[in-house]
PDB file of N, CA and C in Angstrom:
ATOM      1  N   UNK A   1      19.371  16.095   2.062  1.00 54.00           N
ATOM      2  CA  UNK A   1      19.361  14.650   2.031  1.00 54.00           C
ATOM      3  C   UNK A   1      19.337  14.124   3.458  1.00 54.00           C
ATOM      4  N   UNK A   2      18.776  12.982   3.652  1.00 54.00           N
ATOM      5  CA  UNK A   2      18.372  12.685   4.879  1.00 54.00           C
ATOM      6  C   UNK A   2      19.295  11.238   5.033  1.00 54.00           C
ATOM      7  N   UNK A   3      19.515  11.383   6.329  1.00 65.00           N
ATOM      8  CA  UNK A   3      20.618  10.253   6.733  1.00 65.00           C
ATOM      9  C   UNK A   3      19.555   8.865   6.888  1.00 65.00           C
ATOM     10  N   UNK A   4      18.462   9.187   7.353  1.00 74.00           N
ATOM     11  CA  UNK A   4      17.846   8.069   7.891  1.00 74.00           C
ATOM     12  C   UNK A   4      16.157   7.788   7.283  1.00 74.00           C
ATOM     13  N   UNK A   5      16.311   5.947   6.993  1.00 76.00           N
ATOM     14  CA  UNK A   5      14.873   6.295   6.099  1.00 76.00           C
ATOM     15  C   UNK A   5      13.953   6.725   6.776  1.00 76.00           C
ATOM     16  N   UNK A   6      13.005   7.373   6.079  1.00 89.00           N
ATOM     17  CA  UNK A   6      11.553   7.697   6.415  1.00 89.00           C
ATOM     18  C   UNK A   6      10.531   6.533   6.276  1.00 89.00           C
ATOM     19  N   UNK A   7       9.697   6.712   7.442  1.00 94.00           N
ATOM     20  CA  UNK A   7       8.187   5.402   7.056  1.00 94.00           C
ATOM     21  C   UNK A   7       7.788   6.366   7.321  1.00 94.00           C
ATOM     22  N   UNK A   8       6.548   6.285   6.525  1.00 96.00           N
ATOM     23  CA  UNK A   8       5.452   6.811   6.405  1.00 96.00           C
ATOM     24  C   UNK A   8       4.374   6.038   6.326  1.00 96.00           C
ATOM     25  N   UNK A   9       3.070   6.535   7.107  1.00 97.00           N
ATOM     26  CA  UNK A   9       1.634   5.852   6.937  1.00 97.00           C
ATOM     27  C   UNK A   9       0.951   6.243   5.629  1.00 97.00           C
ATOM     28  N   UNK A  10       0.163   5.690   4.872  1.00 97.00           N
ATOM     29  CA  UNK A  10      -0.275   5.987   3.699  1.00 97.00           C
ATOM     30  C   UNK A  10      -2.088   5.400   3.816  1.00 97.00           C
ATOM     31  N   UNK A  11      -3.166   6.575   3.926  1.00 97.00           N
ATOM     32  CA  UNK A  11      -4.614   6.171   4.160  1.00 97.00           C
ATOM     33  C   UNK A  11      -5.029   5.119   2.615  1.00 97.00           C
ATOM     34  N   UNK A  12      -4.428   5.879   1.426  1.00 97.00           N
ATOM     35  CA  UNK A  12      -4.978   5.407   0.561  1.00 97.00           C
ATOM     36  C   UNK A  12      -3.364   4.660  -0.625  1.00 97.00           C
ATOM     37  N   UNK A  13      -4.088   3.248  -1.246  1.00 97.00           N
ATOM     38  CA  UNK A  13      -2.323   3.135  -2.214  1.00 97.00           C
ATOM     39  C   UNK A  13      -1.941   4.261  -2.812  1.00 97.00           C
ATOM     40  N   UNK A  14      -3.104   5.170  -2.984  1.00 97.00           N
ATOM     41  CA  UNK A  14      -2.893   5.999  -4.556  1.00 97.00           C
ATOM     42  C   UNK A  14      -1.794   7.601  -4.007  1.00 97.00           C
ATOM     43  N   UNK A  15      -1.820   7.308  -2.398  1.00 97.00           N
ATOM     44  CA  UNK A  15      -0.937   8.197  -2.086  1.00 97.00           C
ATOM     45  C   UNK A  15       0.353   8.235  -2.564  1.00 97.00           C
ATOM     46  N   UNK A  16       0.898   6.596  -2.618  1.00 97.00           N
ATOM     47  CA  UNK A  16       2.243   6.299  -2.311  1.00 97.00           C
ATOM     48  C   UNK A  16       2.624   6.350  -4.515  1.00 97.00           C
ATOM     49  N   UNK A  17       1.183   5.943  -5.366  1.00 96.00           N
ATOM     50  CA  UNK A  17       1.547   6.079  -6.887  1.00 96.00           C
ATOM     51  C   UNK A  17       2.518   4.992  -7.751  1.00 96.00           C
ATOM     52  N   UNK A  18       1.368   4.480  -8.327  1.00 95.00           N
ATOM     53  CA  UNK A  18       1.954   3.688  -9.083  1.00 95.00           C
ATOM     54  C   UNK A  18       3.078   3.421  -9.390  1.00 95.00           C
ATOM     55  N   UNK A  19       3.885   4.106 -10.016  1.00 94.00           N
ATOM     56  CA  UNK A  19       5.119   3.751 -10.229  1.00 94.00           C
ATOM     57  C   UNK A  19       6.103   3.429  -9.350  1.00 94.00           C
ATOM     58  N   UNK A  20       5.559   4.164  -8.009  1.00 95.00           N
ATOM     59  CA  UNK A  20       6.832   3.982  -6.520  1.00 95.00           C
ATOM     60  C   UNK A  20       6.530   2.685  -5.872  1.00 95.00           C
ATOM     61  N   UNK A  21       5.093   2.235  -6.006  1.00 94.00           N
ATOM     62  CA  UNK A  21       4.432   1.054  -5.814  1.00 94.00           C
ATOM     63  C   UNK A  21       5.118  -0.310  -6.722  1.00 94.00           C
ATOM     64  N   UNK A  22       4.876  -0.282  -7.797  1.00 91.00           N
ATOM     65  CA  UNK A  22       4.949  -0.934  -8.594  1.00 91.00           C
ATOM     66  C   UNK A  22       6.838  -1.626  -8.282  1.00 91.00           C
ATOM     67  N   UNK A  23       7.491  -0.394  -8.333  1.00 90.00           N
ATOM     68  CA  UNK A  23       9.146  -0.196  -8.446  1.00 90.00           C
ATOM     69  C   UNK A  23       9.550  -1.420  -7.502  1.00 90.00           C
ATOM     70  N   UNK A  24       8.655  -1.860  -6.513  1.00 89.00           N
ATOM     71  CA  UNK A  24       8.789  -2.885  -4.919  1.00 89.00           C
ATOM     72  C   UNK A  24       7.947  -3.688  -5.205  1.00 89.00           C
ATOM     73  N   UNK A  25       6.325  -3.642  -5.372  1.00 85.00           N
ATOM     74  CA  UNK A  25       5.483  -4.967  -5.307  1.00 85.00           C
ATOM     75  C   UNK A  25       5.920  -5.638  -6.825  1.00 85.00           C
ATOM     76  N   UNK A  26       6.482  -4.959  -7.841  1.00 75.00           N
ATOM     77  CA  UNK A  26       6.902  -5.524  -9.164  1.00 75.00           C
ATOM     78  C   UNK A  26       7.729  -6.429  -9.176  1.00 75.00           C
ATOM     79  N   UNK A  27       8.680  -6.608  -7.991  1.00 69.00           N
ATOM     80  CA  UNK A  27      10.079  -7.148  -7.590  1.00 69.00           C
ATOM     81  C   UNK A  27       9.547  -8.835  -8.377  1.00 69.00           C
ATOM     82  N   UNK A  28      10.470  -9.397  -9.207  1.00 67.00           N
ATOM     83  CA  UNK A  28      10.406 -10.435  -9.376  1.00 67.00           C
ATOM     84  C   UNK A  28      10.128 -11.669  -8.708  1.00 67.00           C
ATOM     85  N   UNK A  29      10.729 -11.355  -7.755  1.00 65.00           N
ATOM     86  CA  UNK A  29      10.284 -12.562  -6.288  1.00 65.00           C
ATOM     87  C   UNK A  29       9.217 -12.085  -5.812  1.00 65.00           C
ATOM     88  N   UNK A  30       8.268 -11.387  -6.499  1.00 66.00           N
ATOM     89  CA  UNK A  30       6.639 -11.205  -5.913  1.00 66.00           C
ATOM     90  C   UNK A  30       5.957 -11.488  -7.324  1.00 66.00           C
ATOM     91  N   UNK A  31       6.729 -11.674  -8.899  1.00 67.00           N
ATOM     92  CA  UNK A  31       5.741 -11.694  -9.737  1.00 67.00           C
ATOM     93  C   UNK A  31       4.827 -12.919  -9.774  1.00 67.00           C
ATOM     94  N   UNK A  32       3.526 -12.583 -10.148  1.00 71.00           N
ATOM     95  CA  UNK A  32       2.664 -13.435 -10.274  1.00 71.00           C
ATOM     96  C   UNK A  32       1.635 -13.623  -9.399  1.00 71.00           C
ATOM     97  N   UNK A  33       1.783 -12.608  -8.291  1.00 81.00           N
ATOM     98  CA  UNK A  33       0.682 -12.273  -7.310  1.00 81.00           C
ATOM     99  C   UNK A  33       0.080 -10.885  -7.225  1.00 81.00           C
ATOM    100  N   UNK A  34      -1.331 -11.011  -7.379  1.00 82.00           N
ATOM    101  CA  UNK A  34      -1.588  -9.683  -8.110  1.00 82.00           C
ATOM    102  C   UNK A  34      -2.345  -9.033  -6.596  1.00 82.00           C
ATOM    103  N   UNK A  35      -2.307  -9.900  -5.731  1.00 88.00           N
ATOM    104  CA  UNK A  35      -3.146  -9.194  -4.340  1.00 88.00           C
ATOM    105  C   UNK A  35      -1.708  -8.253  -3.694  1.00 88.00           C
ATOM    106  N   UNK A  36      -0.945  -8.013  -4.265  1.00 90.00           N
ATOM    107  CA  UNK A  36       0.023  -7.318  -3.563  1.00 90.00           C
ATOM    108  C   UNK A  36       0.426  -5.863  -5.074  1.00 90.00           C
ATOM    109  N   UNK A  37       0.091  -6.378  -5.775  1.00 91.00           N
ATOM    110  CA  UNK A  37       0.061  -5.158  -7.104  1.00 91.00           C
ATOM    111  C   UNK A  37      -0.663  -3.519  -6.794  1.00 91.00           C
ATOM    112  N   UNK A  38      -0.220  -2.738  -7.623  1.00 93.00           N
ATOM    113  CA  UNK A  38      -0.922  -1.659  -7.106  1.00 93.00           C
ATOM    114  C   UNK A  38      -2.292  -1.619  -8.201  1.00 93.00           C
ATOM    115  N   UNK A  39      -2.328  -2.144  -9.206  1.00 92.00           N
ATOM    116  CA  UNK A  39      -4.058  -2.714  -9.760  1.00 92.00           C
ATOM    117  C   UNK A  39      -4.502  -2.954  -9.162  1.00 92.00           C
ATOM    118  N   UNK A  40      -4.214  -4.352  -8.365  1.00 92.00           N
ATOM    119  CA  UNK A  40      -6.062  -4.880  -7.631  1.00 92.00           C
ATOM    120  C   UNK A  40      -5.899  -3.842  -6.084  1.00 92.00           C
ATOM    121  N   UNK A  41      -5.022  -3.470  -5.671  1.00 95.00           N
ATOM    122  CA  UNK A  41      -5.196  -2.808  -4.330  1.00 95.00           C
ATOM    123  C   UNK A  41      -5.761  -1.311  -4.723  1.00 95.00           C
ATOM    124  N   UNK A  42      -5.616  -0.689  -5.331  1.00 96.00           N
ATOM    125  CA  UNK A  42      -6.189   0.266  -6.231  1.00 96.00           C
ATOM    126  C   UNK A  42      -8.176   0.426  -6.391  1.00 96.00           C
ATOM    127  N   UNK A  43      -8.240  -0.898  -7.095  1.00 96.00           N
ATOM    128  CA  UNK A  43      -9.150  -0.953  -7.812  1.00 96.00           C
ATOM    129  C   UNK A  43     -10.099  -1.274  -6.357  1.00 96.00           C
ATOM    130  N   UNK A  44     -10.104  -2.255  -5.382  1.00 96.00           N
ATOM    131  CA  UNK A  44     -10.456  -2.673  -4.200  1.00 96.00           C
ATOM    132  C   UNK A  44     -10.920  -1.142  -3.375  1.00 96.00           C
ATOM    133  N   UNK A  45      -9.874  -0.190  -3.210  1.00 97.00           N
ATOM    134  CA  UNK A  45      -9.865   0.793  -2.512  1.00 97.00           C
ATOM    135  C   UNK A  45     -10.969   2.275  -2.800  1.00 97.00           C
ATOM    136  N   UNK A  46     -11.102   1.952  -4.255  1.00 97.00           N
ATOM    137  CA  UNK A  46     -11.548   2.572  -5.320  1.00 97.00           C
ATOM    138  C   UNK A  46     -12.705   2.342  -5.530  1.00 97.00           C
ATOM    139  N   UNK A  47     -13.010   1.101  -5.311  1.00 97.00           N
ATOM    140  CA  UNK A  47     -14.812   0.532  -5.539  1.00 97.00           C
ATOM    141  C   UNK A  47     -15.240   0.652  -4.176  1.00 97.00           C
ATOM    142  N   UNK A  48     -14.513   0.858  -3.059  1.00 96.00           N
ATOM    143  CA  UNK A  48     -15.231   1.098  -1.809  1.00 96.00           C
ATOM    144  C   UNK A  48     -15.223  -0.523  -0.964  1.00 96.00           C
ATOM    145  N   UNK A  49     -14.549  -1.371  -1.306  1.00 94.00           N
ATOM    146  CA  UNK A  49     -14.667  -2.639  -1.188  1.00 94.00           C
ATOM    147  C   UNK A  49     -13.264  -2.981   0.235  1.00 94.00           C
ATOM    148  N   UNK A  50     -12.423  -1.825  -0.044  1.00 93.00           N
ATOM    149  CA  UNK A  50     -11.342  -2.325   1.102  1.00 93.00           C
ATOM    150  C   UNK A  50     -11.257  -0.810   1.605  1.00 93.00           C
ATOM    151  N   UNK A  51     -12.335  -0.173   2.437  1.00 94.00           N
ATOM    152  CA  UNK A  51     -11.765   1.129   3.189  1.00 94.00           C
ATOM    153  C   UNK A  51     -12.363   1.071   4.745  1.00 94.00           C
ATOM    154  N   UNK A  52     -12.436   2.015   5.501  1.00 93.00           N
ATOM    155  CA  UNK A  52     -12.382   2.265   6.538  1.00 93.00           C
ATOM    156  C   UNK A  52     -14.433   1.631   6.372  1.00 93.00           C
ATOM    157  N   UNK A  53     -15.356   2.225   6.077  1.00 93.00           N
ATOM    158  CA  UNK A  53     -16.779   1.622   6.158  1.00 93.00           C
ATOM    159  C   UNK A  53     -17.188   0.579   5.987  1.00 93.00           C
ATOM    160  N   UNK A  54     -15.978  -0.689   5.211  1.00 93.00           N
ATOM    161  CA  UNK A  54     -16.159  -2.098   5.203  1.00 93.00           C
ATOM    162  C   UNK A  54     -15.401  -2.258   6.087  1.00 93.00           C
ATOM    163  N   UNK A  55     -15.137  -2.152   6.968  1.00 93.00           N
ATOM    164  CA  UNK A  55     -13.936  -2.964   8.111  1.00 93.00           C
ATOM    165  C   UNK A  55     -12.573  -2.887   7.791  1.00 93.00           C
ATOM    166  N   UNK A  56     -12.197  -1.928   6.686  1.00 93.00           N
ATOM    167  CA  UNK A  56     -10.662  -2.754   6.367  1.00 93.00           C
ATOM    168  C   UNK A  56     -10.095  -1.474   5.902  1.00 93.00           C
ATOM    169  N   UNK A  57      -9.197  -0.738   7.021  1.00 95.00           N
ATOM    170  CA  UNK A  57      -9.313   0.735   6.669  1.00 95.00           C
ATOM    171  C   UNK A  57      -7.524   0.823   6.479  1.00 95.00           C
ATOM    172  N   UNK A  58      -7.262   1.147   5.267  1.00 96.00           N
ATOM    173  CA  UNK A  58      -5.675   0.768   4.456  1.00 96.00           C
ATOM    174  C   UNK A  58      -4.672   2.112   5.517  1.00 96.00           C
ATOM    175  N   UNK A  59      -3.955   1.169   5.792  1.00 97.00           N
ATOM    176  CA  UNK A  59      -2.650   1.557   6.299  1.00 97.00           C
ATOM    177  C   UNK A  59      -1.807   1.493   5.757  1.00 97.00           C
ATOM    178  N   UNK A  60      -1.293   1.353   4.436  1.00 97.00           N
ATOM    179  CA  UNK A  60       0.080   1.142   3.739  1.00 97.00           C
ATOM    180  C   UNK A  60       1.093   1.879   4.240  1.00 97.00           C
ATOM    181  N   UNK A  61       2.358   1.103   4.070  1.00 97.00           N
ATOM    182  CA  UNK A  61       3.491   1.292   4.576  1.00 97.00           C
ATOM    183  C   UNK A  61       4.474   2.118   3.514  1.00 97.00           C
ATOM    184  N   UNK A  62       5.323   2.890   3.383  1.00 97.00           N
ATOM    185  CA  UNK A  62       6.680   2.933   2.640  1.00 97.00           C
ATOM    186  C   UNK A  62       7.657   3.666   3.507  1.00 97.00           C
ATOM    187  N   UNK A  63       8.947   3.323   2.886  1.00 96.00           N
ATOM    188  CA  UNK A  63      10.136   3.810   3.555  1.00 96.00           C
ATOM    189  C   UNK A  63      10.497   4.140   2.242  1.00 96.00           C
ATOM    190  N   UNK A  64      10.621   5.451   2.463  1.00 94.00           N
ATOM    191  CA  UNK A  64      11.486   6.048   1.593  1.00 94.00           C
ATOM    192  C   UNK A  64      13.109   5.935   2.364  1.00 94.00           C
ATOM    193  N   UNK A  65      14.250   6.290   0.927  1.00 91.00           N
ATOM    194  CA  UNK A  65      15.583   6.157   1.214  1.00 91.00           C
ATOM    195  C   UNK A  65      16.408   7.508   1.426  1.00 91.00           C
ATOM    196  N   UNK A  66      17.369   7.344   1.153  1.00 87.00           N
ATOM    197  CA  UNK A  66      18.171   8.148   2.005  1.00 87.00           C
ATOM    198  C   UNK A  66      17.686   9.938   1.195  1.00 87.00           C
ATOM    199  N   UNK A  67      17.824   9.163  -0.501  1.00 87.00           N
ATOM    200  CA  UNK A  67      17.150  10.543  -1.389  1.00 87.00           C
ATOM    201  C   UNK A  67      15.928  10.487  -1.635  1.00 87.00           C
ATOM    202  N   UNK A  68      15.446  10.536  -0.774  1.00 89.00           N
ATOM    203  CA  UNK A  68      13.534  10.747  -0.602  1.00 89.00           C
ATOM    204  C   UNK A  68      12.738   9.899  -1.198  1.00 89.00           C
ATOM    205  N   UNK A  69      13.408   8.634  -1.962  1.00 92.00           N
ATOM    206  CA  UNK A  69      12.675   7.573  -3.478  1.00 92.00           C
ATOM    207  C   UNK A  69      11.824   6.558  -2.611  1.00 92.00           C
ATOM    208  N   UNK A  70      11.141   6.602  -2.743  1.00 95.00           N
ATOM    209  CA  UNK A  70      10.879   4.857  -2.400  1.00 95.00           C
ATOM    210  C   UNK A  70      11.059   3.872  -2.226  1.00 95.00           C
ATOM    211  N   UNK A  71      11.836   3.000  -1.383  1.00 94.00           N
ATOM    212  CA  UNK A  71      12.560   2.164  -1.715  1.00 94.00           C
ATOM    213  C   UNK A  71      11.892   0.716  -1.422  1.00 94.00           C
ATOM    214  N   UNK A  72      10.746   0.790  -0.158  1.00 94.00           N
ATOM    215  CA  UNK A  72       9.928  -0.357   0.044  1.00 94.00           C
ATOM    216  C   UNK A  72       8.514  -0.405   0.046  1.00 94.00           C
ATOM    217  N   UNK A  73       7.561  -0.991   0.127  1.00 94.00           N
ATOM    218  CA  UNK A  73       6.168  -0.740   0.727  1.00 94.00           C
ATOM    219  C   UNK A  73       5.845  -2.431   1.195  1.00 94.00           C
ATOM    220  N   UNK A  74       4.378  -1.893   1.953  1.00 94.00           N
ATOM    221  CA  UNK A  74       4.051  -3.068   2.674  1.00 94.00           C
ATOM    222  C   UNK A  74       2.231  -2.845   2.786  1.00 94.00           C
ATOM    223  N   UNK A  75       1.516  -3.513   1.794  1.00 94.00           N
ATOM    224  CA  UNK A  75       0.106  -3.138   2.499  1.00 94.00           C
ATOM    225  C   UNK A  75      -0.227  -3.627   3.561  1.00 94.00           C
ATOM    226  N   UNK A  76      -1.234  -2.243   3.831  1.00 95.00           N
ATOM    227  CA  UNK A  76      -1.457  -3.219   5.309  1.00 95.00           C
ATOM    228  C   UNK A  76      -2.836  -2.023   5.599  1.00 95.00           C
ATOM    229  N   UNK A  77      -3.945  -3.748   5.879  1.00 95.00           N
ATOM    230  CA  UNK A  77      -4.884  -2.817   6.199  1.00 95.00           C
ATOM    231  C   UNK A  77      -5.299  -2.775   7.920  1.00 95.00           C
ATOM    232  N   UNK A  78      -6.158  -2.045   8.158  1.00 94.00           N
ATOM    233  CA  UNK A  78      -6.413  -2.271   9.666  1.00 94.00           C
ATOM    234  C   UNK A  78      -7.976  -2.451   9.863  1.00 94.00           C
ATOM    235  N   UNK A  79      -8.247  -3.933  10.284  1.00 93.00           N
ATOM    236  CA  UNK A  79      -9.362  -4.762  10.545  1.00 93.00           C
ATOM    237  C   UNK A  79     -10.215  -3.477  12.160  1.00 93.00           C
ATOM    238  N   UNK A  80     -11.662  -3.567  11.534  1.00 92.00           N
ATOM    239  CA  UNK A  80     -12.621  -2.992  12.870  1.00 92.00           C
ATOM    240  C   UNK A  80     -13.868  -3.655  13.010  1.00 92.00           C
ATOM    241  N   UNK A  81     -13.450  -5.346  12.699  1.00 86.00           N
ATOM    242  CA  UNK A  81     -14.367  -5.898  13.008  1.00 86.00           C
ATOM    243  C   UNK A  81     -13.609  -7.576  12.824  1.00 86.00           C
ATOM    244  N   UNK A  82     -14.420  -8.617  13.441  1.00 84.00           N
ATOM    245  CA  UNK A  82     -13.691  -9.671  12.883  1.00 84.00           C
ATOM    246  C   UNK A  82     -14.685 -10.558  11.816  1.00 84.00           C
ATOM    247  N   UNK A  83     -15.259 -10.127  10.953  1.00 78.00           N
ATOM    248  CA  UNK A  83     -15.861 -10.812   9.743  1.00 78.00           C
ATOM    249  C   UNK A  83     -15.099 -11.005   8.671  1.00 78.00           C
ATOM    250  N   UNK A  84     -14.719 -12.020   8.283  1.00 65.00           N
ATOM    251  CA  UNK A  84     -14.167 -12.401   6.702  1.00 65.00           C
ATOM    252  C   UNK A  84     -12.622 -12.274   7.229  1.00 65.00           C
TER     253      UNK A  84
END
């Protein structure tokens, strides 16, 4: 067991998995916004529409806790161009 959280970089959402995703962007004080869900960030990443060859190459965030779980995430992509 680890004293101190872990962040980790994540290339794709589908690293970090639905359910560990969901467990944080699900949080009630986020329901009702689906650009932070692991569906549309998924589906975006998946059609080729948000990766590294359109400009927008996914960096997602998580910190896992003290027992290795998941406890936060944060998408985040990284812009290589300034269009849109």
């Amino acid at each position: 067991m680890s004293l101190t959280p872990a962040v980790k970089v994540h290339r794709r959402i589908a690293e970090v998995g639905r359910d560990a995703w969901q467990a944080c962007a699900g949080n009630p004080a986020y329901a009702g916004n689906p650009f932070i869900g692991y569906d549309f960030l998924n589906a975006v990443e998946e059609a080729g529409c948000a990766v590294e060859r359109t400009g927008w190459g996914p960096q997602h965030l998580s910190v896992d806790d003290a027992d290795g779980k998941v406890a936060a995430v944060l998408p985040l992509y990284v812009k290589s161009h300034s269009q849109g």
